[in-house]
Coordinates of C-alpha atoms and ligand atoms in Angstrom, one line a residue:
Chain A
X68 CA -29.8 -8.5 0.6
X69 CA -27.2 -8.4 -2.1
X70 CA -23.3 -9.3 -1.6
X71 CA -21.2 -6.3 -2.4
X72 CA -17.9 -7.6 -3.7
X73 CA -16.0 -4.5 -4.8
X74 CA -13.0 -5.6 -7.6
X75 CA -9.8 -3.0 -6.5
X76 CA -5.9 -2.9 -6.7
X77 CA -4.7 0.3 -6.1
X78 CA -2.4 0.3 -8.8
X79 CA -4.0 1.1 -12.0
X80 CA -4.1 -1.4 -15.2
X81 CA -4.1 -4.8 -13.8
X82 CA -7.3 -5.8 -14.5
X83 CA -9.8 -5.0 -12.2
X84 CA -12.1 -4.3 -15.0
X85 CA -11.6 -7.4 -17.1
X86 CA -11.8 -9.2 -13.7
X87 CA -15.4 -7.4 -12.5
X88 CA -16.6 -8.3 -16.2
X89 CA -15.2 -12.2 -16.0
X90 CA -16.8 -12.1 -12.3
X91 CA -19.8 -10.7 -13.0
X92 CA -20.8 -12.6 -15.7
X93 CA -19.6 -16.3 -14.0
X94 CA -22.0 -15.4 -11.0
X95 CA -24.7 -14.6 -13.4
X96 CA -24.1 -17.8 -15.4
X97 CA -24.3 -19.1 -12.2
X98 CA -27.8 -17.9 -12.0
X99 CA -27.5 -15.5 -9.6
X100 CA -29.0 -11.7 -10.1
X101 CA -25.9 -9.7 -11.0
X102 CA -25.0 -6.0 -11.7
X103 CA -22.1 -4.6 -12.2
X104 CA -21.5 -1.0 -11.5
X105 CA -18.6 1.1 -13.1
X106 CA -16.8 3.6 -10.4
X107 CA -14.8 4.8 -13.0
X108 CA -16.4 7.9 -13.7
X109 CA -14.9 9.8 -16.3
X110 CA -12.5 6.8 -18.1
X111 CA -15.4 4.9 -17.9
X112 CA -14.5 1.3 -20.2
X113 CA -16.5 -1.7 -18.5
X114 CA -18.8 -1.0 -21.0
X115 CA -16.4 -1.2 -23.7
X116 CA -15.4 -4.8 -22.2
X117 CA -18.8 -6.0 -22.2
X118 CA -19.6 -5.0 -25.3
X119 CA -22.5 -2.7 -24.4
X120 CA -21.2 1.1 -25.2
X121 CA -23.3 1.2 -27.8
X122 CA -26.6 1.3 -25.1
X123 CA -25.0 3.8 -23.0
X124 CA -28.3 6.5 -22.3
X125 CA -27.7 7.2 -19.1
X126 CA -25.2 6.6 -16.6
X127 CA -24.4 6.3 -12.6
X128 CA -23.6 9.8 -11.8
X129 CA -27.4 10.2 -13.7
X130 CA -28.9 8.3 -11.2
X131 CA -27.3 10.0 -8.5
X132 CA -28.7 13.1 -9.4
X133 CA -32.1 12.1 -10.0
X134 CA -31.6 12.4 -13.1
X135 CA -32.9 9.4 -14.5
X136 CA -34.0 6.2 -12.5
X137 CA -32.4 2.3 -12.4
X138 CA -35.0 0.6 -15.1
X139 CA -34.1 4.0 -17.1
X140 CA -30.2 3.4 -16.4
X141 CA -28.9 -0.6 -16.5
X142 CA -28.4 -2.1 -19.1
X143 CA -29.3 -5.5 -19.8
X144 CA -26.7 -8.2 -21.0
X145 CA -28.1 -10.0 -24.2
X146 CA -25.7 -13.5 -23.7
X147 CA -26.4 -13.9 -20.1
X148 CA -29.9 -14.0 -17.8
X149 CA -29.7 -11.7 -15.3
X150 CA -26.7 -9.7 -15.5
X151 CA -26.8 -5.7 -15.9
X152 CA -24.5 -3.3 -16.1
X153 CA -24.2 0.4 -14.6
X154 CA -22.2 2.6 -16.9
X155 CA -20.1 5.6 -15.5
X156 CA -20.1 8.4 -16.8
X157 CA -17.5 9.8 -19.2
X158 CA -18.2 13.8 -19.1
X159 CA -18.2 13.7 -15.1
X160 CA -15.1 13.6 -12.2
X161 CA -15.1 11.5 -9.3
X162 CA -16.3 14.3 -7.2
X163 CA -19.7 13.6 -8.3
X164 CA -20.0 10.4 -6.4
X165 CA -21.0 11.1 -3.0
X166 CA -21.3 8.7 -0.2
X167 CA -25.1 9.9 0.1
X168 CA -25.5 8.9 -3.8
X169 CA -23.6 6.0 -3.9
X170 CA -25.2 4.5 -0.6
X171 CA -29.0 5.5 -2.2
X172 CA -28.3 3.9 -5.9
X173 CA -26.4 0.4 -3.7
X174 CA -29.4 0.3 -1.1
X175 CA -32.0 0.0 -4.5
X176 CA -30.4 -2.3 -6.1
X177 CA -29.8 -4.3 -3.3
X178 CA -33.4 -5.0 -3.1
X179 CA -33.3 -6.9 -6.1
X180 CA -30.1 -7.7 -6.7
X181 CA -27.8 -10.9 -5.5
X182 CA -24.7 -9.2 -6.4
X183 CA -23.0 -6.4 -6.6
X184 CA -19.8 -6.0 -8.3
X185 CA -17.9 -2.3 -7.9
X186 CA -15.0 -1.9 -10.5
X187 CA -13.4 0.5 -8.7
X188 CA -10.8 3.2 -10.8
X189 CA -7.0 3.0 -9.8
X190 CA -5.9 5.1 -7.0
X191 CA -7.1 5.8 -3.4
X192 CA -8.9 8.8 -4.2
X193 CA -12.8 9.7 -4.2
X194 CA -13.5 7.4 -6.7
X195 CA -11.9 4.4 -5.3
X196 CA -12.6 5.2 -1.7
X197 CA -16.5 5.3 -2.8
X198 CA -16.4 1.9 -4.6
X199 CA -15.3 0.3 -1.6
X200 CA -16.6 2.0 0.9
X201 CA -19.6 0.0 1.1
X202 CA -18.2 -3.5 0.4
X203 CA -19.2 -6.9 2.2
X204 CA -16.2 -8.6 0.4
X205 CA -13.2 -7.0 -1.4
X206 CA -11.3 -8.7 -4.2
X207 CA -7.8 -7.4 -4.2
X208 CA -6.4 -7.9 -7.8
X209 CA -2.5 -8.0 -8.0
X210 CA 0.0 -8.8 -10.5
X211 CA 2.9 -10.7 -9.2
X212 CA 5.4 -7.6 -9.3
X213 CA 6.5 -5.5 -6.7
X214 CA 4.6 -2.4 -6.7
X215 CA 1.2 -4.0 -7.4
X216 CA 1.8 -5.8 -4.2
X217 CA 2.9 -3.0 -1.8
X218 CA -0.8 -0.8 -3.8
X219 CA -2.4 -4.0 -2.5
X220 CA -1.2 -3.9 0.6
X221 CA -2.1 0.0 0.7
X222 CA -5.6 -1.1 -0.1
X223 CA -5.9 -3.6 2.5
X224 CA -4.9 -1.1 5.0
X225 CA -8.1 1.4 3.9
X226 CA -10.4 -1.6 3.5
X227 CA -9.4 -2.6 7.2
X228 CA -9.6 1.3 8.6
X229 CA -11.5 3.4 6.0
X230 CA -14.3 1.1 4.7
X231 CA -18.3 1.7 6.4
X232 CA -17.6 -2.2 8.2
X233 CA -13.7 -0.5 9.9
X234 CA -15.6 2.7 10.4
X235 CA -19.0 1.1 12.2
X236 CA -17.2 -1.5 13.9
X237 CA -18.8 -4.2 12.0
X238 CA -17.3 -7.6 10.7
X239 CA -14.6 -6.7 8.5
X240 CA -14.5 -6.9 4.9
X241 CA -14.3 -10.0 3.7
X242 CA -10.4 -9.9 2.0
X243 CA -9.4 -12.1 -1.5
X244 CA -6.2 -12.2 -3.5
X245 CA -7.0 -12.4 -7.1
X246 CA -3.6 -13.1 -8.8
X247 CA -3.8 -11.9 -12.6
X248 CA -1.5 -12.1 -15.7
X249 CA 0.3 -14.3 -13.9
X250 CA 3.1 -15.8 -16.2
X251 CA 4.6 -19.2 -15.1
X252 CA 8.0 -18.9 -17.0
X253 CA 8.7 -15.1 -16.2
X254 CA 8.0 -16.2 -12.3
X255 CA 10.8 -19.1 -13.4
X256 CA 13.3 -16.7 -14.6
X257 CA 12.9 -14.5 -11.7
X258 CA 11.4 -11.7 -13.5
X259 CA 7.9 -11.4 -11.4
X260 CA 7.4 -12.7 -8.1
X261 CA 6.0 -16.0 -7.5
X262 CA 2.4 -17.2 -5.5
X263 CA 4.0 -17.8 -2.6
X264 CA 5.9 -14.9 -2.3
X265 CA 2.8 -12.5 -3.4
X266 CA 0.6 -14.9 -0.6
X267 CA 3.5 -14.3 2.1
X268 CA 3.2 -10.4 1.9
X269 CA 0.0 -10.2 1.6
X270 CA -1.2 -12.8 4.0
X271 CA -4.7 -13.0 2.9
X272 CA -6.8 -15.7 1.2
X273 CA -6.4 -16.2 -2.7
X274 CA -9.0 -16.8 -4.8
X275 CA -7.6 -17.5 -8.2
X276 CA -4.7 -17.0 -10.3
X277 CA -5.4 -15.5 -13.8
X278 CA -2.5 -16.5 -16.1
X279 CA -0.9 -13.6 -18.6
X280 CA -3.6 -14.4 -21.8
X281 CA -3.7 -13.5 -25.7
X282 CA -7.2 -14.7 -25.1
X283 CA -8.0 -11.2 -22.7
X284 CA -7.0 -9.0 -25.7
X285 CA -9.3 -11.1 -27.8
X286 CA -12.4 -10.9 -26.0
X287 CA -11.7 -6.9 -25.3
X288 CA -11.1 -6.5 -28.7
X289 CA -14.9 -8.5 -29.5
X290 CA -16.6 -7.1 -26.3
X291 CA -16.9 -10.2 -25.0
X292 CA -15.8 -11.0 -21.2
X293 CA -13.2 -13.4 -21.0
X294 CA -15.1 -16.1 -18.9
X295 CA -17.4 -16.8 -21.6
X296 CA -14.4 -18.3 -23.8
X297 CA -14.2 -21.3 -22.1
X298 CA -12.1 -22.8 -23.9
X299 CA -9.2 -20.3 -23.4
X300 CA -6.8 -20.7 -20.2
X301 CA -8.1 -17.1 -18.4
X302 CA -11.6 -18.2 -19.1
X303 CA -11.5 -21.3 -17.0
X304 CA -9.2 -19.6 -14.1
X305 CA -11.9 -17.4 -14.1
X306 CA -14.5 -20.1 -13.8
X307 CA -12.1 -21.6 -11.3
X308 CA -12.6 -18.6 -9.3
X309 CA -16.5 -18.2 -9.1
X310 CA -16.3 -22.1 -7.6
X311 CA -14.2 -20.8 -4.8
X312 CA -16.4 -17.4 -4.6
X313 CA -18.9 -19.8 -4.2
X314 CA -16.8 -21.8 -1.4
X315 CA -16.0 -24.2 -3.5
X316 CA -12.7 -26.2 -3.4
X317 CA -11.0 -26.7 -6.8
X318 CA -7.6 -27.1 -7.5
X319 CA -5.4 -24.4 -9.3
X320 CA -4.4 -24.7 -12.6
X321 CA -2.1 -22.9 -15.0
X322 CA 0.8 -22.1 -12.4
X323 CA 3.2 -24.9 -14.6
X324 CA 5.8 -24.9 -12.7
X325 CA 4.3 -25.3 -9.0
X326 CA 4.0 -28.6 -8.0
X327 CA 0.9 -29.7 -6.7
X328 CA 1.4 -30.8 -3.5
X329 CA 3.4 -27.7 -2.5
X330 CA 0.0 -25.1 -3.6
X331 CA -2.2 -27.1 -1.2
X332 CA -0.2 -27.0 1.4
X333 CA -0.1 -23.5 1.5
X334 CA -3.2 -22.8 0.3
X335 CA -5.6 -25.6 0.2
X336 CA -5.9 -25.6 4.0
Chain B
X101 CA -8.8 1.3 46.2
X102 CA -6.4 -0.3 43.3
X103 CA -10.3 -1.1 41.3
X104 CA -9.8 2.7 40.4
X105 CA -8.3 2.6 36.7
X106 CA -6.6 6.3 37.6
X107 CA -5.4 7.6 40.7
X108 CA -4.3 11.9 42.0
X109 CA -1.2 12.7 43.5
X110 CA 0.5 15.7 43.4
X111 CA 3.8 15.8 42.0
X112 CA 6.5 18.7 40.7
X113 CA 8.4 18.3 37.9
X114 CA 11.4 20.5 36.2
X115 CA 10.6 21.9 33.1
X116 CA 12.5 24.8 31.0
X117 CA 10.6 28.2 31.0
X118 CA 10.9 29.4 28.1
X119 CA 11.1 33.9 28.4
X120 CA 9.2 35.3 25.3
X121 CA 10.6 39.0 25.3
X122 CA 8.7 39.8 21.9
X123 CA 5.7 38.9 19.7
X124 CA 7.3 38.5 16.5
X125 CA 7.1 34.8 16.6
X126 CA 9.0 34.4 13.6
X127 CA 12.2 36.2 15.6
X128 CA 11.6 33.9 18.0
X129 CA 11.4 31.1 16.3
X130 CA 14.9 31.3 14.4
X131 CA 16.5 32.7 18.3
X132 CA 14.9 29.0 19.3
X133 CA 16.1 26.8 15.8
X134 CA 19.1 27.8 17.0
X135 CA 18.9 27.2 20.4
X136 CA 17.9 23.8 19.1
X137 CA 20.7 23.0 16.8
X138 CA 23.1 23.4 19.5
X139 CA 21.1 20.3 22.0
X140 CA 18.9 19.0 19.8
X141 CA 18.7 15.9 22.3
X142 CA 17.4 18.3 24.8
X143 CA 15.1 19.9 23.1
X144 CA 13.4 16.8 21.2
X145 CA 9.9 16.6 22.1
X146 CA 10.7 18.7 25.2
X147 CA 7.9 19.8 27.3
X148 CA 8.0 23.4 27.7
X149 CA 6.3 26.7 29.9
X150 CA 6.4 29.8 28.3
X151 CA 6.6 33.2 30.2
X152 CA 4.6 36.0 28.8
X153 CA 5.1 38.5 31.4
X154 CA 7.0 40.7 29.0
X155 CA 4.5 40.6 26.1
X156 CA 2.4 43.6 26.3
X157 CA 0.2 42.4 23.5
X158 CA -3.2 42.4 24.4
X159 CA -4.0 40.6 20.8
X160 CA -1.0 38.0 20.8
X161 CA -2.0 34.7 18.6
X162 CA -1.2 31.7 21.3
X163 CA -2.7 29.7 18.7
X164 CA 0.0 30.5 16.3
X165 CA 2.9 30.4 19.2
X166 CA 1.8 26.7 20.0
X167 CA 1.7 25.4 16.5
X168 CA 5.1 27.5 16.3
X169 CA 6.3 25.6 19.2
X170 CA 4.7 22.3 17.9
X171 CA 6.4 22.6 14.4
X172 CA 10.2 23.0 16.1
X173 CA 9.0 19.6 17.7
X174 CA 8.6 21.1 21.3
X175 CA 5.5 19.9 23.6
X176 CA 4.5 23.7 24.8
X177 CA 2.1 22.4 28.1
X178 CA 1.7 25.6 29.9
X179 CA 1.9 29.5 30.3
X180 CA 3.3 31.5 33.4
X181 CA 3.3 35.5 34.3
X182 CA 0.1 35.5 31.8
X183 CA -2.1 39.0 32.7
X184 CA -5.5 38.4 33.2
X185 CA -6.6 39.2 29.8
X186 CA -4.2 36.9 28.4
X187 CA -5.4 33.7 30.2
X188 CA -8.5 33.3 28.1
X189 CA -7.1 33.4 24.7
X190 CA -4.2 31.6 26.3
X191 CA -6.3 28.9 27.8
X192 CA -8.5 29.0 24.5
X193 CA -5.1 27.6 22.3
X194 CA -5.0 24.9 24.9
X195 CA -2.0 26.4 27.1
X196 CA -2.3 25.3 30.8
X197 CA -1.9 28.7 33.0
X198 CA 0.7 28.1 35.9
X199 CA 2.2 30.2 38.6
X200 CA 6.1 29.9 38.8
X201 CA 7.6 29.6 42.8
X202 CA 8.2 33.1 43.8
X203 CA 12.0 32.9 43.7
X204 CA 12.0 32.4 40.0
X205 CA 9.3 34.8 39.4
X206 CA 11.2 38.0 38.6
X207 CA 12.2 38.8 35.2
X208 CA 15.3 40.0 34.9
X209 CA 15.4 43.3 32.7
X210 CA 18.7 43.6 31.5
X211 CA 18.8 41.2 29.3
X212 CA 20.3 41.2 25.6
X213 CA 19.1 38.4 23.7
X214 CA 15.3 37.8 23.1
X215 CA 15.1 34.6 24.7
X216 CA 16.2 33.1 28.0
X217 CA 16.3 29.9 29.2
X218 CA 15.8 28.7 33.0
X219 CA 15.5 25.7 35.2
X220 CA 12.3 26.2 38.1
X221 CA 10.2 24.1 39.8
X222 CA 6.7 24.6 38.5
X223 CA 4.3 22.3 40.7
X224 CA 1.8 21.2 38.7
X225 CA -0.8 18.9 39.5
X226 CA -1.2 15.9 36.9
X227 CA -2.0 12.1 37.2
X228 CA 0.4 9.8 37.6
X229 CA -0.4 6.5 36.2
X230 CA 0.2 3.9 38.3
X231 CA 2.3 1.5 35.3
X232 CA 0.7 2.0 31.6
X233 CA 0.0 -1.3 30.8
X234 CA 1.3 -2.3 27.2
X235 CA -1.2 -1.7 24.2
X236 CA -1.2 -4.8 21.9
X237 CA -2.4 -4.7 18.6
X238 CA -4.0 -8.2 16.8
X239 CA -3.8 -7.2 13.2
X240 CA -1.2 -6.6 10.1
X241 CA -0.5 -2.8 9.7
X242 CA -0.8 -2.0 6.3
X243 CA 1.0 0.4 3.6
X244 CA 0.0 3.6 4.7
X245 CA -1.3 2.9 8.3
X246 CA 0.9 4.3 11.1
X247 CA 0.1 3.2 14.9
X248 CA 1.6 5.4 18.4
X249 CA 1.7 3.5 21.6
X250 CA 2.0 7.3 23.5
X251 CA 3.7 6.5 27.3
X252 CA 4.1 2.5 26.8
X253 CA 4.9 -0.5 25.1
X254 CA 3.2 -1.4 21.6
X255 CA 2.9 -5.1 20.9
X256 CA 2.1 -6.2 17.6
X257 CA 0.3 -9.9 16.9
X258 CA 0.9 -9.2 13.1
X259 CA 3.0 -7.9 10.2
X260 CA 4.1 -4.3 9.8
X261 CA 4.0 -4.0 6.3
X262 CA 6.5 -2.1 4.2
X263 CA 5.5 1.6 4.2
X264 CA 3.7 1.3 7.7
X265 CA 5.0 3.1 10.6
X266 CA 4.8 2.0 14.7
X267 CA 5.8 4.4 17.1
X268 CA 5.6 4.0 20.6
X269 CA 7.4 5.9 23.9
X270 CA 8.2 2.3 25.4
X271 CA 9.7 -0.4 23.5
X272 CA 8.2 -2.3 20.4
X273 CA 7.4 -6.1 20.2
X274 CA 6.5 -7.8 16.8
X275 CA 5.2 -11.0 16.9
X276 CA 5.3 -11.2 12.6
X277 CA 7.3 -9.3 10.1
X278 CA 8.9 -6.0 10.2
X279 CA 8.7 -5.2 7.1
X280 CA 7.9 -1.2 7.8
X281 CA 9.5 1.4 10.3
X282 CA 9.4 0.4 13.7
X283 CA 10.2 4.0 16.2
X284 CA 10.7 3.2 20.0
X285 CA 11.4 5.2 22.8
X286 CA 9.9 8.2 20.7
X287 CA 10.1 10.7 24.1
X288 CA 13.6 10.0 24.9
X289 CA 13.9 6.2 26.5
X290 CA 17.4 5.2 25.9
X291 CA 16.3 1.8 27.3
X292 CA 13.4 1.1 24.7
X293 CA 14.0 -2.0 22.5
X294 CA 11.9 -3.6 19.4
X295 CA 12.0 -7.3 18.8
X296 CA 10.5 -8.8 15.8
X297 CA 10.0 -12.5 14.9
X298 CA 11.5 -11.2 11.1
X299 CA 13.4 -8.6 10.6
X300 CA 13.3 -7.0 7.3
X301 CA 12.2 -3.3 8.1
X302 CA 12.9 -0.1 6.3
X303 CA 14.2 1.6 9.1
X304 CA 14.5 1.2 13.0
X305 CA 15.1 4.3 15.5
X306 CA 15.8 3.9 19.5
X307 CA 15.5 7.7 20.5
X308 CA 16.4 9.0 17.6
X309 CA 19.3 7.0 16.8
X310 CA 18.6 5.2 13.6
X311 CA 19.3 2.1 10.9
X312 CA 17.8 2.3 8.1
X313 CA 17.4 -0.9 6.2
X314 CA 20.9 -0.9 4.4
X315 CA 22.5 -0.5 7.3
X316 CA 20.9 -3.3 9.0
X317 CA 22.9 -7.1 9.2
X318 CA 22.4 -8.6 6.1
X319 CA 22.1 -12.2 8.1
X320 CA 19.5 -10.8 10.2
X321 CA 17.4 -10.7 7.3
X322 CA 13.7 -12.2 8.2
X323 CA 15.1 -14.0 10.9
X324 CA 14.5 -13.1 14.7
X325 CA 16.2 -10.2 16.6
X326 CA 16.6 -7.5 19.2
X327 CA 17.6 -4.1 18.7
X328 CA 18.8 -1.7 21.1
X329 CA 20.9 1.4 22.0
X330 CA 24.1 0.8 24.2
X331 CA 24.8 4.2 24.1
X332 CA 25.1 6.4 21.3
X333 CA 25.0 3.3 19.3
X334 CA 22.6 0.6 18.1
X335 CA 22.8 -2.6 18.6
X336 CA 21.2 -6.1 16.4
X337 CA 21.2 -9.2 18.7
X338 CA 19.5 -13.1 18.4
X339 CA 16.5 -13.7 20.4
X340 CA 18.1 -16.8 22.1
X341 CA 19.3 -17.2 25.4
Ligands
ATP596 N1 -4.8 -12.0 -17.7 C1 -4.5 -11.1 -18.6 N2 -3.7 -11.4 -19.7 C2 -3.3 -10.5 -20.6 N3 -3.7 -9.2 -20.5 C3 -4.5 -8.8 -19.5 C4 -4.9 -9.7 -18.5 N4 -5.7 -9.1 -17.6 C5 -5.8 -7.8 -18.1 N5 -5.0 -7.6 -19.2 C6 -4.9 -6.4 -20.0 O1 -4.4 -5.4 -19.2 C7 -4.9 -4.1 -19.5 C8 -5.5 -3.5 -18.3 O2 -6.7 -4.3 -17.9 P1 -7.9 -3.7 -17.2 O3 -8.5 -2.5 -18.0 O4 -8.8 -4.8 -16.8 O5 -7.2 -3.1 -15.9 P2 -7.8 -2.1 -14.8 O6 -7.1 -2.5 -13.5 O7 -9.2 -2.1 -14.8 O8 -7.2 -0.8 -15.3 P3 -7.6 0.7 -14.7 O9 -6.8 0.8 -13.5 O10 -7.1 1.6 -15.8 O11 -9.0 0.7 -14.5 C9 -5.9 -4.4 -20.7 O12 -5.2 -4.1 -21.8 C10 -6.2 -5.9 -20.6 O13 -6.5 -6.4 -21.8
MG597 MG1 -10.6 -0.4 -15.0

C-alpha cells in the first residue's frame, strides 16, 4: 500500500509544485517507488518543472476516462530510478476529476507504488478538494505572510472535516508545516512573519523550512527539481525534509538569525 | 429510573400566535419586518404558532411561509385553526398542528391590519431535558469551520482560529486561543459568558450584544479573560480570583 502525501496550501503560488517535484524526487532518490500526479488540470506545469513536457501523450483526466491506461500514461524520469510522473491535462476543467476516477487511477497505482505525491491546484474547489481527498498525510506549504497562513489554516480545517479519513472516521490525516521562501532578514525586519509565529497559529508539526532561493528559478528555468542541486541552500532544505518525512531528526538550517537552542525547544521535542 | 437518557412530562409554554389574515406572504412579511424593527429583542429567534383559520387557500405554500418565517430569523414550531385539508401540506413543511385553549380560539373579524399579535397558552407536549450536559469539543476549529452547541454550553480543548465561528445557547469556554468569533447565549441568555485562556478574537456577542475585535481591551490581548453582559452592556474581566 502506497503513502498518499498530498502537497497543498490553499493559497495559490507558494510552491506546492516545486515542493511535490523536490519531494518526489528525494523519496525516489531515496529508493523508494514514487509518482507524482498533477491535480492541476487545466494550468497543468509539474511537468514543466520536471523537465518532462516534452513526453506529454496522455494525461490524468485520460486515464480517467478510459481513455488510455497507466503504462500508456506516466512518464518515466530519466535522472532518477523509479520516479514517474502523471501529467494533467491542459485542455480539461477540474470538473473532470471525479471522486470515482480519482479513487480508480490512486487504488492502481497503489499497487505498485510506495508513494504518492498529489500537487494539488490553489483553491478549495473541485480540483483541490479531489487531491486531498484521499490523503494518508497532508503537507501544508505556507509562506511566512499573513494570508498564506490563515489559506493554511482554511486547509487544515477541510483536511480535518472534508477529507475520506474526517468523513469515514478513520485516523486523521497525518498534518506537516512545510515553511517555503522563507527569507531570514525580511523575517528580521519585520516584513514576513517568523517560525515561531507561523508554528504558533498553525499549531501543527513542521517539516522543513525552504529558504527564498535564486537556485528555484534556476532549476525551473532547466527543468530540473530543485533537490537535485545539492549544492544550492533549497536543495539541501529539501533533503533536510525527506530525513524528517522519513522520521528522521536533523537539525534546521538556513533560518540565520534563530538561535539554535531556541528552534529545538520548540520544535525538536 | 434516572439510567433513562430522556424523560416525558407535560408542560405549557407561552408562545405568540401569529394571525395570518392573507396569503400573500410577501405582505406579510414586510407587516412582520416591521413588527420586528420595533422589538427586535423579542422577536430574535422567537418561537412562533401561526393561525390559519382565515386563509381560505386550499393550495397555500407552508413550505414557503416557514422559510419566510425562518429568513426574518423567527423559529415558526407549530400551526393552529388549520382545516383539515391544510394539516397535510402543513405537517408535510414540518409545522407541528396544535389546538389553541378555547378562550383564545375565536378570531376576531373586525380587524384592520393583516396581522395580529396575541399571548395564549398552547399546551404542547415536548421533552424536557433533565440538564443538557455541556458539549466539549478536543480539537482546533479551523478557518472556515463553524461549531453550535444548540441548548448548552460549548467547551473548546483547542484554538478557534481566525475566521471560525462557535456558537452555542449556553456560555462558551476556550481552553486555547480565541482567535475567531466566539457567539453565546445565541437564544436569548443574558447570563451566558465565554472564557478563553487568550483572547484575541474577531468578535464576541452575549445575546446579541457585540465587540468586535477593535473594540476589545487592547491589554487583554492573548491573555486570559471573561466576558459577559451586565446589562445592556458587555463586560472584559481577569480570570483570577
Ligand atoms: N524557495 C523558493 N525560492 C524562490 N522562489 C520560489 C521558491 N519556491 C517557489 N518559488 C517560486 O514561486 C513561484 C510559484 O511556485 P510554484 O509554482 O511551485 O507554486 P504553486 O503553489 O504550485 O503555485 P500554483 O498555486 O499556481 O500551483 C515560482 O515562480 C517558483 O519559482
Ligand atoms: Mg502548482
Amino acid at each position: 500500500m502506497a503513502r498518499i502525501i498530498v502537497v497543498t496550501s490553499g493559497k495559490g503560488g507558494v510552491g506546492k509544485t516545486t515542493s511535490s517535484a523536490a519531494i518526489g524526487t528525494g523519496l525516489a532518490l531515496k529508493g523508494h517507488k514514487t509518482v507524482i500526479v498533477d491535480f492541476d488540470v487545466g494550468l497543468r506545469n509539474l511537468d514543466l518543472i520536471m523537465g518532462v513536457e516534452r513526453r506529454v501523450v496522455y494525461d490524468f483526466v485520460n486515464v480517467i476516462n478510459g481513455e488510455s491506461n497507466l503504462n500508456q500514461t506516466l512518464i518515466k524520469d530519466k535522472r532518477v530510478e523509479g520516479l514517474y510522473i502523471l501529467p494533467a491535462s491542459q485542455t480539461r476543467d477540474k470538473e473532470a476529476l471525479t471522486k470515482e476516477g480519482v479513487q480508480k487511477v490512486l487504488d492502481e497505482l497503489s499497487e505498485t507504488f510506495d508513494y504518492i505525491i498529489c500537487d494539488s491546484p490553489a483553491g478549495i474547489e473541485q480540483g483541490a478538494l479531489m487531491a486531498l481527498y484521499f490523503a494518508d498525510e497532508a503537507i501544508v506549504v505556507t509562506n511566512p505572510e499573513v494570508s498564506s497562513v490563515r489559506d493554511s489554516d482554511r486547509i487544515l480545517g477541510i483536511l480535518a472535516s472534508r477529507s475520506k479519513r474526517a468523513e469515514e472516521g478513520l485516523e486523521p490525516v497525518k498534518e506537516h508545516l512545510l515553511l517555503t521562501r522563507y527569507n531570514p532578514e525580511r523575517v528580521e525586519r519585520g516584513d514576513m512573519l517568523s517560525v515561531e509565529d507561523v508554528c504558533e497559529i498553525l499549531a501543527i508539526k513542521m517539516i522543513g523550512v525552504i529558504p527564498e532561493s535564486q537556485a528555484v528559478l534556476r532549476a525551473s528555468n532547466v527543468g530540473e527539481p530543485v533537490i537535485l542541486d545539492e549544492n544550492s541552500d533549497a536543495g539541501q532544505a529539501y533533503l533536510d525534509t525527506i530525513e524528517r518525512l522519513m522520521g528522521n531528526e536533523v537539525e534546521y538550517r538556513f533560518l540565520s538569525g534563530e538561535k539554535k537552542g531556541l528552534f529545538k525547544r520548540l520544535f525538536g521535542g | 429510573m434516572s439510567d433513562s437518557p430522556i424523560e416525558f412530562k407535560g408542560s405549557a409554554f407561552t408562545l405568540s400566535v401569529l394571525y395570518m389574515k392573507s396569503s400573500d406572504l410577501e405582505a406579510v412579511k414586510q407587516q412582520l419586518a416591521i413588527k420586528i424593527k420595533q422589538a427586535p429583542q423579542f422577536f430574535n429567534m422567537a418561537p412562533l404558532v401561526i393561525n390559519v383559520a382565515r386563509l381560505n387557500d386550499p393550495a397555500f405554500d407552508f413550505a414557503a411561509l416557514k422559510a419566510m418565517l425562518t429568513s426574518l430569523q423567527l423559529i415558526p414550531v407549530g400551526i393552529s385553526g388549520a382545516s383539515d385539508e391544510q394539516k397535510g401540506p402543513a405537517k408535510a413543511a414540518g409545522f407541528a398542528c396544535l389546538s389553541e385553549s378555547k378562550t383564545a380560539n375565536t378570531v376576531p373579524e373586525q380587524e384592520h391590519t393583516q396581522i395580529r399579535y396575541e399571548r395564549v397558552e398552547v399546551p404542547v407536549e415536548v421533552e424536557v431535558p433533565v440538564q443538557k450536559p455541556s458539549q466539549v469539543l478536543r480539537q482546533n476549529l479551523r478557518s472556515g469551520q463553524q461549531f453550535y452547541a444548540r441548548d448548552s454550553d460549548l467547551v473548546i480543548i483547542g484554538t478557534v482560529s481566525n475566521g471560525a465561528e462557535v456558537i452555542a445557547d449556553g456560555s462558551i469556554h476556550i481552553y486555547g486561543s480565541l482567535r475567531g468569533r466566539a457567539i453565546a447565549g445565541a437564544k436569548g441568555d443574558d447570563s451566558a459568558k465565554i472564557f478563553a485562556q487568550k483572547i484575541e478574537a474577531e468578535l464576541v456577542s452575549i445575546n446579541g450584544h457585540y465587540w468586535t475585535s477593535e473594540q476589545i481591551d487592547k491589554s487583554f490581548y492573548k491573555s486570559p479573560g471573561c466576558i459577559a453582559l451586565d446589562g445592556d452592556k458587555l463586560t472584559l474581566t481577569k480570570l483570577e480570583v
